XYZ file of C-alpha atoms in Angstrom:
740
model
C 0.000 0.000 0.000
C 1.338 3.437 -0.873
C 1.386 6.061 1.836
C 0.007 9.535 1.341
C 2.861 11.814 2.322
C 2.739 15.341 3.666
C 5.917 17.328 4.314
C 5.340 20.415 6.468
C 7.549 22.919 8.217
C 9.683 21.918 11.109
C 12.924 20.139 11.984
C 12.869 16.363 12.184
C 15.129 14.322 14.465
C 16.014 10.665 14.400
C 18.189 8.758 16.798
C 20.425 5.754 16.389
C 19.891 4.363 19.883
C 18.632 1.172 21.464
C 14.982 0.549 22.257
C 15.649 0.820 26.007
C 18.469 3.318 26.424
C 18.020 6.645 24.672
C 20.904 8.446 26.376
C 24.227 7.362 27.772
C 24.679 8.736 31.289
C 28.275 9.881 31.336
C 28.171 10.420 35.105
C 27.243 6.847 36.042
C 29.801 4.448 37.468
C 31.022 2.163 34.713
C 31.960 -1.237 36.141
C 32.815 -2.936 32.855
C 33.945 -0.279 30.328
C 34.604 -1.176 26.728
C 38.172 -1.955 25.746
C 40.321 -1.081 22.766
C 39.655 -3.328 19.789
C 36.082 -4.145 20.766
C 33.494 -3.482 18.129
C 31.274 -0.471 18.667
C 27.559 -1.241 18.999
C 24.731 0.772 17.511
C 21.009 0.327 18.081
C 18.188 2.273 16.446
C 14.829 3.884 16.966
C 13.215 6.957 15.451
C 12.082 9.772 17.709
C 8.940 11.934 17.536
C 6.833 9.425 15.619
C 3.298 8.087 15.752
C 1.879 4.723 14.769
C 2.018 4.224 11.032
C -1.305 2.563 10.256
C -0.898 2.791 6.494
C 2.466 1.079 6.359
C 5.603 2.546 4.803
C 6.938 3.047 1.323
C 9.784 1.097 -0.158
C 12.386 3.519 1.174
C 12.945 6.018 3.937
C 10.053 8.465 3.783
C 8.599 11.485 5.495
C 5.438 10.804 7.444
C 2.496 13.012 8.342
C 3.257 15.982 10.514
C 2.773 15.472 14.269
C 2.711 17.924 17.170
C 6.437 17.399 17.663
C 7.704 17.456 14.109
C 7.869 15.346 10.975
C 8.540 11.624 11.474
C 10.853 9.525 9.360
C 10.314 5.813 8.761
C 13.073 3.352 7.990
C 12.994 1.361 4.774
C 11.686 -2.171 5.490
C 14.477 -3.539 3.286
C 17.125 -1.589 5.175
C 18.587 1.936 5.083
C 22.303 2.564 4.943
C 24.033 5.184 7.075
C 27.748 5.970 7.032
C 29.514 6.475 10.374
C 33.006 7.949 10.682
C 35.250 8.004 13.770
C 38.867 9.088 13.446
C 39.684 7.767 16.934
C 38.549 4.236 16.083
C 41.248 1.583 15.761
C 39.621 -0.161 12.808
C 39.139 0.008 9.874
C 42.029 1.982 8.444
C 39.852 4.659 6.881
C 37.677 4.900 10.024
C 34.515 4.801 7.915
C 31.897 2.016 7.989
C 28.441 1.724 6.448
C 25.662 0.235 8.554
C 22.210 -1.088 7.623
C 19.257 -0.127 9.803
C 16.336 -2.551 9.526
C 13.062 -1.748 11.308
C 10.803 -4.071 13.216
C 8.072 -5.621 11.110
C 5.253 -4.189 13.221
C 6.756 -0.781 13.948
C 8.941 0.988 11.401
C 10.094 3.461 14.061
C 12.104 0.777 15.918
C 15.028 -1.244 14.668
C 15.158 -4.976 14.416
C 18.905 -4.740 13.853
C 21.767 -2.375 13.021
C 24.463 -4.311 11.226
C 27.479 -3.739 9.038
C 26.810 -3.716 5.323
C 29.820 -5.965 4.843
C 29.515 -8.609 7.543
C 32.934 -10.042 6.686
C 34.751 -6.750 7.271
C 35.558 -5.047 10.559
C 33.099 -2.565 11.957
C 34.167 0.542 13.821
C 36.270 -0.580 16.782
C 37.153 1.248 19.945
C 40.601 2.809 19.886
C 42.800 4.526 22.448
C 40.901 7.737 21.900
C 41.976 11.209 22.956
C 42.408 12.683 26.428
C 42.338 10.915 29.790
C 39.077 9.056 29.148
C 39.696 8.187 25.520
C 37.263 10.511 23.758
C 35.802 9.273 20.467
C 34.021 11.571 18.065
C 31.381 10.065 15.767
C 30.034 11.598 12.573
C 27.153 9.984 10.710
C 25.490 10.714 7.379
C 22.361 9.576 5.583
C 22.279 8.244 2.929
C 25.546 6.336 3.023
C 25.668 6.315 -0.788
C 26.548 10.024 -0.750
C 29.761 9.418 1.229
C 32.582 8.449 -1.107
C 35.404 8.431 1.464
C 37.434 10.733 3.678
C 40.302 13.096 3.075
C 43.719 11.578 3.731
C 45.273 14.665 5.306
C 42.281 15.968 7.255
C 39.993 13.092 8.140
C 37.183 15.041 9.718
C 34.075 13.471 8.255
C 34.156 15.688 5.165
C 31.767 14.460 2.500
C 30.919 15.579 -1.023
C 27.294 15.359 -2.093
C 25.094 16.620 -4.906
C 21.710 18.263 -5.258
C 20.427 17.915 -8.858
C 18.650 20.538 -10.900
C 16.064 18.028 -12.097
C 14.180 16.741 -9.063
C 11.653 14.460 -10.711
C 9.247 12.948 -8.147
C 9.719 9.217 -7.756
C 5.966 8.651 -7.995
C 2.614 10.357 -7.455
C -0.119 9.499 -4.979
C -3.407 10.997 -3.848
C -4.604 12.000 -0.398
C -5.671 15.068 1.549
C -4.123 18.269 2.841
C -5.744 20.627 5.314
C -5.780 24.229 4.113
C -7.439 26.828 6.347
C -8.949 23.993 8.387
C -10.587 22.527 5.280
C -9.552 19.116 3.909
C -8.511 19.411 0.265
C -7.921 16.617 -2.213
C -4.188 16.571 -2.898
C -1.793 14.998 -5.383
C 1.566 14.317 -3.774
C 4.873 14.056 -5.633
C 6.975 11.589 -3.633
C 10.506 13.031 -3.577
C 13.723 11.120 -4.048
C 14.784 10.590 -0.431
C 18.391 10.120 -1.516
C 18.581 13.925 -1.378
C 17.046 14.189 2.111
C 20.553 14.395 3.562
C 20.858 14.117 7.348
C 23.901 14.269 9.588
C 24.706 13.506 13.212
C 27.566 14.140 15.633
C 28.394 12.883 19.100
C 31.501 12.818 21.272
C 31.744 10.096 23.950
C 34.442 8.866 26.320
C 35.374 5.223 25.977
C 35.787 4.835 29.741
C 32.181 5.970 30.244
C 30.700 3.302 27.965
C 29.607 0.016 29.518
C 30.119 -3.112 27.451
C 26.937 -3.628 25.443
C 25.850 0.015 25.565
C 25.048 1.533 22.149
C 26.157 4.950 20.930
C 23.462 7.581 20.545
C 23.445 9.644 17.365
C 20.715 12.191 16.731
C 20.302 13.155 13.123
C 19.655 16.681 11.901
C 18.329 17.856 8.562
C 21.239 19.008 6.415
C 19.537 20.359 3.313
C 17.033 23.172 3.073
C 13.643 21.873 1.953
C 10.897 23.916 0.296
C 7.543 22.181 0.670
C 5.351 23.629 -2.088
C 1.586 23.375 -2.229
C -0.103 24.633 -5.401
C -3.852 25.232 -5.259
C -6.026 24.484 -8.281
C -8.372 27.039 -9.823
C -11.238 28.493 -7.803
C -13.701 27.539 -10.524
C -13.925 26.596 -14.166
C -12.038 23.955 -16.114
C -9.107 21.971 -14.673
C -5.612 23.391 -15.207
C -2.699 21.153 -16.208
C 0.626 21.774 -14.459
C 3.761 20.716 -16.329
C 6.628 21.956 -14.189
C 7.508 23.840 -11.005
C 10.736 25.832 -10.857
C 12.477 27.264 -7.817
C 14.992 29.966 -8.732
C 17.291 32.379 -6.960
C 16.507 35.790 -8.396
C 19.093 38.128 -6.955
C 22.564 38.232 -5.497
C 25.793 36.821 -6.872
C 26.008 33.605 -8.865
C 23.683 32.096 -6.301
C 24.010 28.343 -5.844
C 21.006 26.108 -5.228
C 22.154 22.869 -6.818
C 25.198 20.868 -7.874
C 28.124 19.499 -5.893
C 28.885 20.689 -2.397
C 31.280 19.625 0.348
C 30.148 19.320 3.932
C 32.294 19.057 7.043
C 29.999 17.520 9.629
C 32.698 17.791 12.284
C 32.197 21.525 12.547
C 34.358 24.192 14.110
C 33.750 23.232 17.749
C 35.105 19.736 18.011
C 33.796 19.093 21.527
C 30.272 20.311 20.835
C 27.481 17.777 20.437
C 25.340 20.324 18.588
C 27.696 21.084 15.730
C 26.247 22.713 12.628
C 27.670 21.214 9.470
C 29.777 23.570 7.364
C 28.978 23.325 3.658
C 30.659 24.877 0.636
C 29.646 24.841 -3.014
C 31.976 22.766 -5.186
C 32.318 21.844 -8.847
C 31.750 24.141 -11.815
C 30.460 27.451 -10.475
C 29.943 28.752 -14.023
C 27.073 26.383 -14.700
C 23.534 27.628 -14.197
C 22.983 26.445 -10.643
C 20.374 28.917 -9.475
C 17.360 26.879 -10.603
C 15.581 23.710 -9.476
C 13.093 21.974 -11.756
C 10.340 19.653 -10.540
C 8.549 18.010 -13.498
C 4.862 17.453 -12.772
C 4.626 14.473 -15.096
C 3.392 11.133 -13.842
C 5.631 8.756 -15.769
C 3.653 5.715 -14.637
C 0.444 7.086 -16.196
C 2.125 9.088 -18.967
C 0.231 12.241 -17.972
C 0.866 15.704 -16.618
C -0.735 16.521 -13.278
C -4.136 18.153 -13.645
C -5.812 20.216 -10.923
C -9.552 20.748 -10.837
C -11.252 23.310 -8.564
C -10.920 22.154 -4.973
C -7.675 20.238 -5.600
C -4.008 20.942 -4.919
C -0.627 19.365 -5.537
C 2.351 19.093 -3.191
C 6.025 18.675 -4.100
C 9.352 19.108 -2.355
C 12.457 20.963 -3.522
C 15.882 20.271 -2.010
C 18.437 23.104 -1.855
C 22.121 23.054 -1.005
C 22.456 24.124 2.663
C 23.275 27.828 2.745
C 25.857 28.332 5.478
C 28.829 29.208 3.287
C 30.551 32.254 4.779
C 31.700 33.333 1.306
C 28.016 34.018 0.543
C 28.230 32.002 -2.666
C 25.273 29.987 -1.511
C 23.551 32.602 0.640
C 21.563 34.784 1.017
C 18.980 33.493 -1.434
C 15.806 35.238 -2.401
C 13.711 32.614 -4.116
C 11.006 32.695 -6.729
C 8.654 29.785 -7.368
C 7.241 29.479 -10.879
C 4.367 27.143 -11.719
C 4.217 26.351 -15.429
C 0.761 25.609 -16.729
C -0.335 24.081 -20.003
C -1.947 26.550 -22.413
C -1.206 29.541 -20.218
C 1.417 31.746 -18.658
C 3.623 30.564 -15.823
C 2.517 31.860 -12.410
C 5.226 33.197 -10.112
C 5.661 34.103 -6.487
C 8.792 35.735 -5.104
C 9.791 35.012 -1.503
C 12.059 37.192 0.592
C 15.260 35.717 1.995
C 13.819 35.810 5.516
C 10.936 33.571 4.429
C 13.263 30.585 3.990
C 15.077 29.101 7.000
C 18.215 27.066 6.223
C 18.315 23.374 7.209
C 14.584 23.272 7.816
C 11.444 22.265 5.994
C 9.825 25.476 4.796
C 6.159 25.279 3.866
C 4.954 27.528 1.042
C 1.255 27.693 0.200
C 0.756 29.269 -3.229
C -2.410 31.004 -4.465
C -5.053 29.434 -6.671
C -3.987 28.925 -10.275
C -5.505 31.099 -12.956
C -6.031 30.182 -16.603
C -4.710 32.158 -19.554
C -1.872 34.584 -20.119
C 1.198 34.684 -22.375
C 4.052 32.334 -21.581
C 7.096 34.612 -21.814
C 9.330 31.675 -20.955
C 12.615 32.977 -22.366
C 12.510 35.992 -20.076
C 12.822 33.696 -17.063
C 16.113 32.151 -18.129
C 19.567 33.344 -17.120
C 20.651 35.748 -19.900
C 24.201 34.344 -19.694
C 23.140 30.945 -21.059
C 24.727 30.230 -24.428
C 22.215 30.351 -27.275
C 23.221 26.877 -28.448
C 22.187 25.514 -25.028
C 18.550 26.505 -25.516
C 15.558 24.365 -26.456
C 13.207 26.102 -28.914
C 9.712 24.807 -29.743
C 9.107 25.409 -33.453
C 6.406 25.184 -36.111
C 6.976 23.083 -39.219
C 6.233 24.999 -42.468
C 4.875 27.799 -40.344
C 2.558 29.406 -42.926
C 1.304 26.342 -44.812
C -2.263 26.549 -43.509
C -5.722 25.880 -44.900
C -6.310 29.635 -44.816
C -3.376 30.032 -47.196
C -4.732 27.208 -49.413
C -1.899 24.802 -48.747
C -2.445 21.370 -50.294
C -0.798 19.866 -47.192
C -1.837 21.643 -44.004
C 0.918 21.767 -41.398
C -0.433 24.573 -39.192
C -3.881 25.779 -38.161
C -2.959 29.102 -36.555
C -1.258 32.364 -37.471
C 2.308 33.334 -36.640
C 1.024 35.577 -33.860
C -1.033 32.758 -32.349
C 1.929 30.404 -32.542
C 4.069 32.932 -30.697
C 1.448 33.307 -27.991
C 1.495 29.514 -27.587
C 5.218 29.611 -26.749
C 6.612 28.804 -30.217
C 9.881 30.614 -30.922
C 11.226 28.927 -34.092
C 9.708 29.066 -37.584
C 10.242 27.767 -41.122
C 9.303 30.051 -44.012
C 9.118 28.569 -47.517
C 9.845 31.392 -49.944
C 10.181 32.223 -53.621
C 11.590 35.103 -55.649
C 9.374 37.422 -57.673
C 10.296 39.170 -60.958
C 11.228 42.351 -59.115
C 13.472 40.450 -56.701
C 11.060 40.537 -53.787
C 11.066 37.417 -51.603
C 7.569 36.231 -50.709
C 6.101 33.377 -48.711
C 5.462 30.403 -50.989
C 2.594 27.898 -50.811
C 2.287 25.086 -53.384
C 4.886 26.957 -55.500
C 2.543 29.953 -55.523
C 3.504 33.241 -53.924
C 1.291 34.640 -51.176
C 0.615 38.327 -50.992
C 2.980 38.570 -48.037
C 6.696 39.176 -48.253
C 9.476 37.722 -46.140
C 10.053 41.136 -44.577
C 6.368 41.402 -43.632
C 6.498 37.961 -42.035
C 9.562 38.963 -40.042
C 7.715 42.114 -39.015
C 4.959 39.985 -37.436
C 7.527 38.325 -35.202
C 9.239 41.631 -34.473
C 5.906 43.112 -33.372
C 5.513 40.321 -30.821
C 9.058 40.887 -29.535
C 8.343 44.588 -29.255
C 5.126 43.985 -27.296
C 6.978 41.606 -24.996
C 9.667 44.200 -24.400
C 7.020 46.786 -23.578
C 5.729 44.334 -20.952
C 9.219 44.066 -19.437
C 10.024 40.736 -21.128
C 12.834 39.885 -23.521
C 12.024 37.049 -25.915
C 13.878 35.907 -29.051
C 12.986 34.018 -32.234
C 14.641 31.843 -34.884
C 13.568 31.838 -38.551
C 14.700 29.272 -41.125
C 14.254 30.492 -44.722
C 14.009 27.845 -47.454
C 13.798 27.895 -51.264
C 10.634 26.870 -53.115
C 10.880 27.717 -56.829
C 10.084 31.211 -58.132
C 11.500 33.525 -60.806
C 15.159 33.590 -61.666
C 17.816 31.084 -60.729
C 18.449 29.631 -57.284
C 21.509 31.863 -57.131
C 19.237 34.857 -57.764
C 17.004 33.688 -54.898
C 19.943 33.594 -52.466
C 21.099 37.077 -53.449
C 17.564 38.447 -53.036
C 17.237 36.807 -49.625
C 20.526 38.388 -48.550
C 19.362 41.776 -49.791
C 16.072 41.411 -47.880
C 17.821 40.489 -44.652
C 20.399 43.279 -45.029
C 17.611 45.807 -45.565
C 15.714 44.518 -42.525
C 18.865 44.471 -40.410
C 19.425 48.161 -41.168
C 15.967 49.011 -39.783
C 15.592 48.417 -36.035
C 11.859 47.726 -36.302
C 12.592 44.297 -37.795
C 14.791 43.351 -34.821
C 17.216 41.221 -36.884
C 20.247 40.040 -34.938
C 23.107 41.578 -36.943
C 26.129 41.186 -34.707
C 28.513 38.262 -34.886
C 26.871 34.976 -33.906
C 29.428 32.622 -32.375
C 29.465 29.701 -29.916
C 29.922 32.299 -27.152
C 26.772 34.240 -28.036
C 24.330 34.246 -25.119
C 20.605 34.570 -24.703
C 21.170 38.079 -23.406
C 23.037 38.977 -26.613
C 20.072 37.977 -28.795
C 17.325 39.216 -26.465
C 14.414 40.786 -28.393
C 16.084 39.803 -31.693
C 15.405 37.389 -34.564
C 18.125 34.957 -35.638
C 17.814 34.093 -39.347
C 19.153 31.013 -41.160
C 19.029 30.206 -44.890
C 19.285 26.805 -46.540
C 20.910 26.524 -49.964
C 20.440 23.464 -52.152
C 23.751 23.276 -53.982
C 27.203 24.836 -54.120
C 26.171 26.708 -57.286
C 23.505 28.517 -55.305
C 26.109 30.530 -53.334
C 28.664 31.253 -56.058
C 29.458 34.957 -56.153
C 26.897 35.939 -53.497
C 27.591 38.524 -50.822
C 27.081 38.521 -47.074
C 24.160 39.058 -44.723
C 23.645 38.463 -40.967
C 22.380 34.907 -41.320
C 23.411 31.333 -40.650
C 23.935 29.122 -43.733
C 24.059 25.400 -44.484
C 23.595 23.315 -47.576
C 20.464 21.142 -47.769
C 20.593 18.092 -50.025
C 19.220 15.215 -47.932
C 16.975 15.210 -44.850
C 19.475 13.543 -42.514
C 23.267 13.548 -42.411
C 25.029 11.449 -39.807
C 27.415 13.754 -37.963
C 25.795 16.927 -39.267
C 27.030 19.688 -41.560
C 29.299 22.727 -41.223
C 27.393 25.982 -40.729
C 28.705 29.485 -41.405
C 27.719 32.930 -40.208
C 27.258 35.971 -42.475
C 29.159 34.517 -45.459
C 27.877 31.223 -46.942
C 31.361 30.699 -48.396
C 33.085 31.592 -45.133
C 34.707 29.570 -42.381
C 32.749 27.090 -40.323
C 31.238 28.692 -37.221
C 29.017 25.841 -35.965
C 27.975 22.272 -36.632
C 24.375 21.885 -37.824
C 23.187 18.501 -36.506
C 19.753 17.958 -37.945
C 16.930 15.614 -38.906
C 14.389 17.047 -41.356
C 12.456 14.109 -42.816
C 9.179 15.504 -44.145
C 7.696 12.751 -46.331
C 7.327 9.515 -44.346
C 6.333 6.205 -45.958
C 3.334 4.601 -44.239
C 3.594 0.923 -45.186
C 0.459 0.010 -43.215
C -1.780 1.888 -45.650
C 0.198 1.678 -48.881
C -1.306 -0.482 -51.629
C 1.148 0.339 -54.414
C 4.740 -0.752 -54.718
C 7.319 1.983 -54.586
C 7.079 5.460 -53.062
C 8.890 8.774 -53.255
C 8.954 9.247 -49.469
C 12.190 10.372 -47.809
C 12.121 7.728 -45.058
C 10.007 5.041 -43.450
C 8.100 5.543 -40.221
C 10.697 3.461 -38.372
C 13.551 5.528 -39.825
C 11.867 8.800 -38.864
C 11.458 7.558 -35.287
C 15.071 6.418 -35.195
C 16.370 9.735 -36.561
C 14.368 11.644 -33.929
C 15.750 9.425 -31.178
C 19.291 9.750 -32.543
C 19.250 13.550 -32.561
C 17.971 13.706 -28.990
C 20.689 11.258 -27.928
C 23.394 13.125 -29.842
C 22.505 16.256 -27.888
C 23.246 14.327 -24.692
C 26.537 13.044 -26.121
C 27.547 16.553 -27.202
C 26.852 17.945 -23.757
C 29.060 15.284 -22.180
C 31.914 15.447 -24.675
C 31.937 18.932 -26.185
C 32.509 21.900 -23.924
C 32.733 24.261 -26.920
C 28.910 24.468 -27.193
C 29.307 24.989 -30.939
C 26.530 22.681 -32.182
C 23.055 23.717 -33.269
C 20.530 20.887 -33.124
C 17.414 20.702 -35.280
C 14.953 17.868 -34.737
C 11.964 18.003 -37.066
C 9.064 15.962 -35.690
C 6.737 17.347 -38.364
C 5.886 16.249 -41.870
C 3.302 13.842 -43.253
C 2.651 10.178 -43.859
C 2.711 9.376 -47.569
C 0.996 6.389 -49.158
C -0.805 5.357 -52.351
C -4.028 3.459 -52.889
C -5.613 1.864 -55.969
C -9.298 2.443 -56.594
C -11.923 2.723 -59.321
C -14.678 0.611 -60.849
C -13.703 1.016 -64.540
C -9.967 0.761 -64.244
C -7.287 1.106 -61.622
C -6.095 4.515 -60.670
C -3.345 5.344 -58.218
C -4.210 7.989 -55.686
C -1.675 9.762 -53.462
C -2.449 10.471 -49.822
C -0.757 12.938 -47.458
C -1.491 12.660 -43.738
C 0.143 15.306 -41.496
C -2.321 14.649 -38.639
C -1.467 10.980 -38.224
C 2.233 11.741 -38.219
C 1.743 14.554 -35.688
C -0.050 12.179 -33.322
C 2.695 9.559 -33.507
C 5.778 11.779 -33.478
C 4.557 14.289 -30.896
C 3.756 11.484 -28.480
C 7.173 9.960 -29.187
C 8.870 13.269 -28.461
C 7.022 13.782 -25.176
C 7.809 10.242 -24.070
C 11.516 10.453 -24.908
C 11.997 13.841 -23.268
C 9.970 13.176 -20.134
C 11.757 9.912 -19.446
C 15.315 11.082 -19.889
C 17.302 12.426 -16.969
C 20.549 13.373 -18.704
C 21.548 16.972 -19.269
C 21.322 18.308 -22.817
C 19.961 21.101 -24.956
C 17.356 20.162 -27.541
C 17.985 22.969 -29.994
C 15.180 23.599 -32.484
C 12.283 21.135 -32.211
C 9.758 21.570 -35.040
C 6.268 20.061 -35.137
C 2.966 20.120 -37.002
C 0.063 22.096 -35.500
C 2.313 24.028 -33.123
C -0.436 25.569 -31.060
C -2.452 24.915 -27.918
C -5.958 25.142 -29.385
C -8.535 22.545 -28.324
C -9.451 21.741 -31.931
C -5.880 21.675 -33.187
C -2.693 21.258 -31.157
C -4.414 19.633 -28.207
C -5.718 16.911 -30.536
C -2.159 15.814 -31.336
C -0.475 16.697 -28.016
C 1.394 19.535 -29.666
C 0.662 21.534 -26.506
C 2.363 18.815 -24.457
C 5.372 18.802 -26.774
C 5.660 22.604 -26.779
C 5.630 22.678 -22.997
C 8.028 19.744 -22.674
C 10.555 21.520 -24.921
C 10.154 24.770 -22.984
C 10.539 22.980 -19.647
C 13.807 21.403 -20.802
C 15.387 24.852 -20.446
C 14.655 24.759 -16.721
C 15.291 21.084 -15.930
C 19.046 21.005 -16.292
C 22.212 22.979 -15.654
C 22.639 24.742 -18.991
C 26.116 26.096 -19.652
C 26.630 29.820 -19.609
C 29.220 32.546 -19.950
C 31.153 32.765 -16.692
C 32.400 36.336 -16.808
C 29.282 37.986 -15.427
C 28.318 36.428 -12.109
C 25.000 38.194 -11.742
C 21.616 36.655 -12.335
C 18.508 38.311 -13.688
C 16.743 40.532 -11.174
C 12.972 40.258 -11.239
C 10.672 43.227 -10.812
C 8.239 41.406 -8.524
C 8.884 41.248 -4.787
C 7.070 39.402 -2.005
C 7.071 41.660 1.033
C 4.862 39.703 3.433
C 5.744 36.597 5.407
C 3.433 33.620 5.639
C 1.309 32.148 2.885
C 1.218 33.899 -0.467
C -2.047 35.752 -1.065
C -1.624 36.521 -4.774
C 0.712 35.864 -7.678
C 3.376 38.312 -8.774
C 2.196 40.650 -11.494
């Protein structure tokens, strides 16, 4: 049976003691003291607990809040704790892992506390220090976080990690009491491996009777934010995709990543030592954000909140006691990302969060609607190539524009409002050299510059609202007047003209692997595909990216230049752009002109996502642009007719959208490895009930957006400041309203 878990404010304590003796009386007369070389004994019970009628989960868990704190239950299969004692005589490294197993009928009491390795020596009493042989014990949970001790300064120093992506282990349902009213709640069970606890005790060997156990009381090491999000007051349910906790002011504030912790402390003889922690590892990574995906992987669904419901998750932060102030003070902002609407945010003052404790935050009711200005909530120092951009395939091939294959059902403006930031414009050249949007090899009465203006207008409106968004536009060739070389020269002329006029917001500085989101804020990055080497002979320059396009997938990618299509390589373009997909299940005629099979398309999509992971691990130059095109159409032929056979071609963009969008969501929600996604294009890139929602485009858009907040994206390390938000939360206690 799964337990409904509630994590509320307060410090929790556990004790490694016997069931009968909670405290060693150091003043009693010891008739038979322990001797050097004898193995040290530990017993176990958990303090401040109540009967657990519902049983326990499969690992150490938080229980329901009691009048004395928050209980912790031992794993029925055994929990491992690491105990270090420099004064012990054995083993040589003075560090031993022990397994605590609870009693079958009461998970608060131990059945046994034994060494993990029964064949090896446990901690053994040594000579100790001082007249009575003082021994100092340091313990840590979980033992898996302790990799060893320093050779020169063996003080119980450990190195641990708090991840950016804190995906709940599972989801369960229960109740929370809010304002004395029971509310149906959906609980995200946290990964208890990050619920770090530590303990310290100093005892004299001469004061310990043979058979007496050593008492160790555990304290909470990490800072925990217990977040409760309330559903809407009325109306339709709201889907929550992600919750982010971010530090919004100060230096390069650290919430996640590696940290070292000396649980010995400064006062060696104190039994109430506070662990000293320091941020470690790469301080230039983005470590000021925590991401909690609200995706139930068992059900394959995002968490949905109806009126009268709430959800509860936990965020673990690196303990903030570093005197260098790298990891304190920390003013935090909590952002709740909703499907088909703007993210809701609440900023907390530094004083609202107490280090080393469980801090309860009750957020206001969710509200539907609003524009998701997601880029504006990212660190501006993130490299552009680290971003994940949701994009629309063939952005203007709609039924309204009389496209014979409909890829989109909404306008560019509506796509932008849905969170889309990358576009593909098919174009052709007119007799006068003007570049227009092309549909079915016919020119629309809208030019490339006018299309760019639509995007620029959105960026301008966002800037007026205090937001700084960016966009990416891929320009492709689709017939027209003049040669292909003429088309390229006309495209360059159009982009140069637009770049000279600020209203078009074209990014016209040098684009390099070191270009950041802040550098391109409120700007449009343009890229042009050319179909052959002849297409760029004798052409000039323009502020665009360029690659050749001959086949829809090239293993290893292609070189990409900036400004000059004949210039030096600036990036690698690693792409998959299969548009026509052979559907063998419905094909009745031998032979097709499709670019790939359904299986190949799926494999190419998977490969590109995996290559982004590989590049993040192996390439610190961040010089690769990824493009993963999940859009296109299924192609097949049928034979029909009463008076003679006739082949009929079929094009199905809706069926492909259903299959590939679901594949993309599944792949991205299941993976835990750090990587940018680059440009992810899709059919029906909107959130409308009669369009994108039918094919889970809204899920895919949000999943791509959320990837920017799930992981530690690399950034420029020169500027150590983070974005300062306008909103401020001035009142302590529960939040009454969202930030404006």
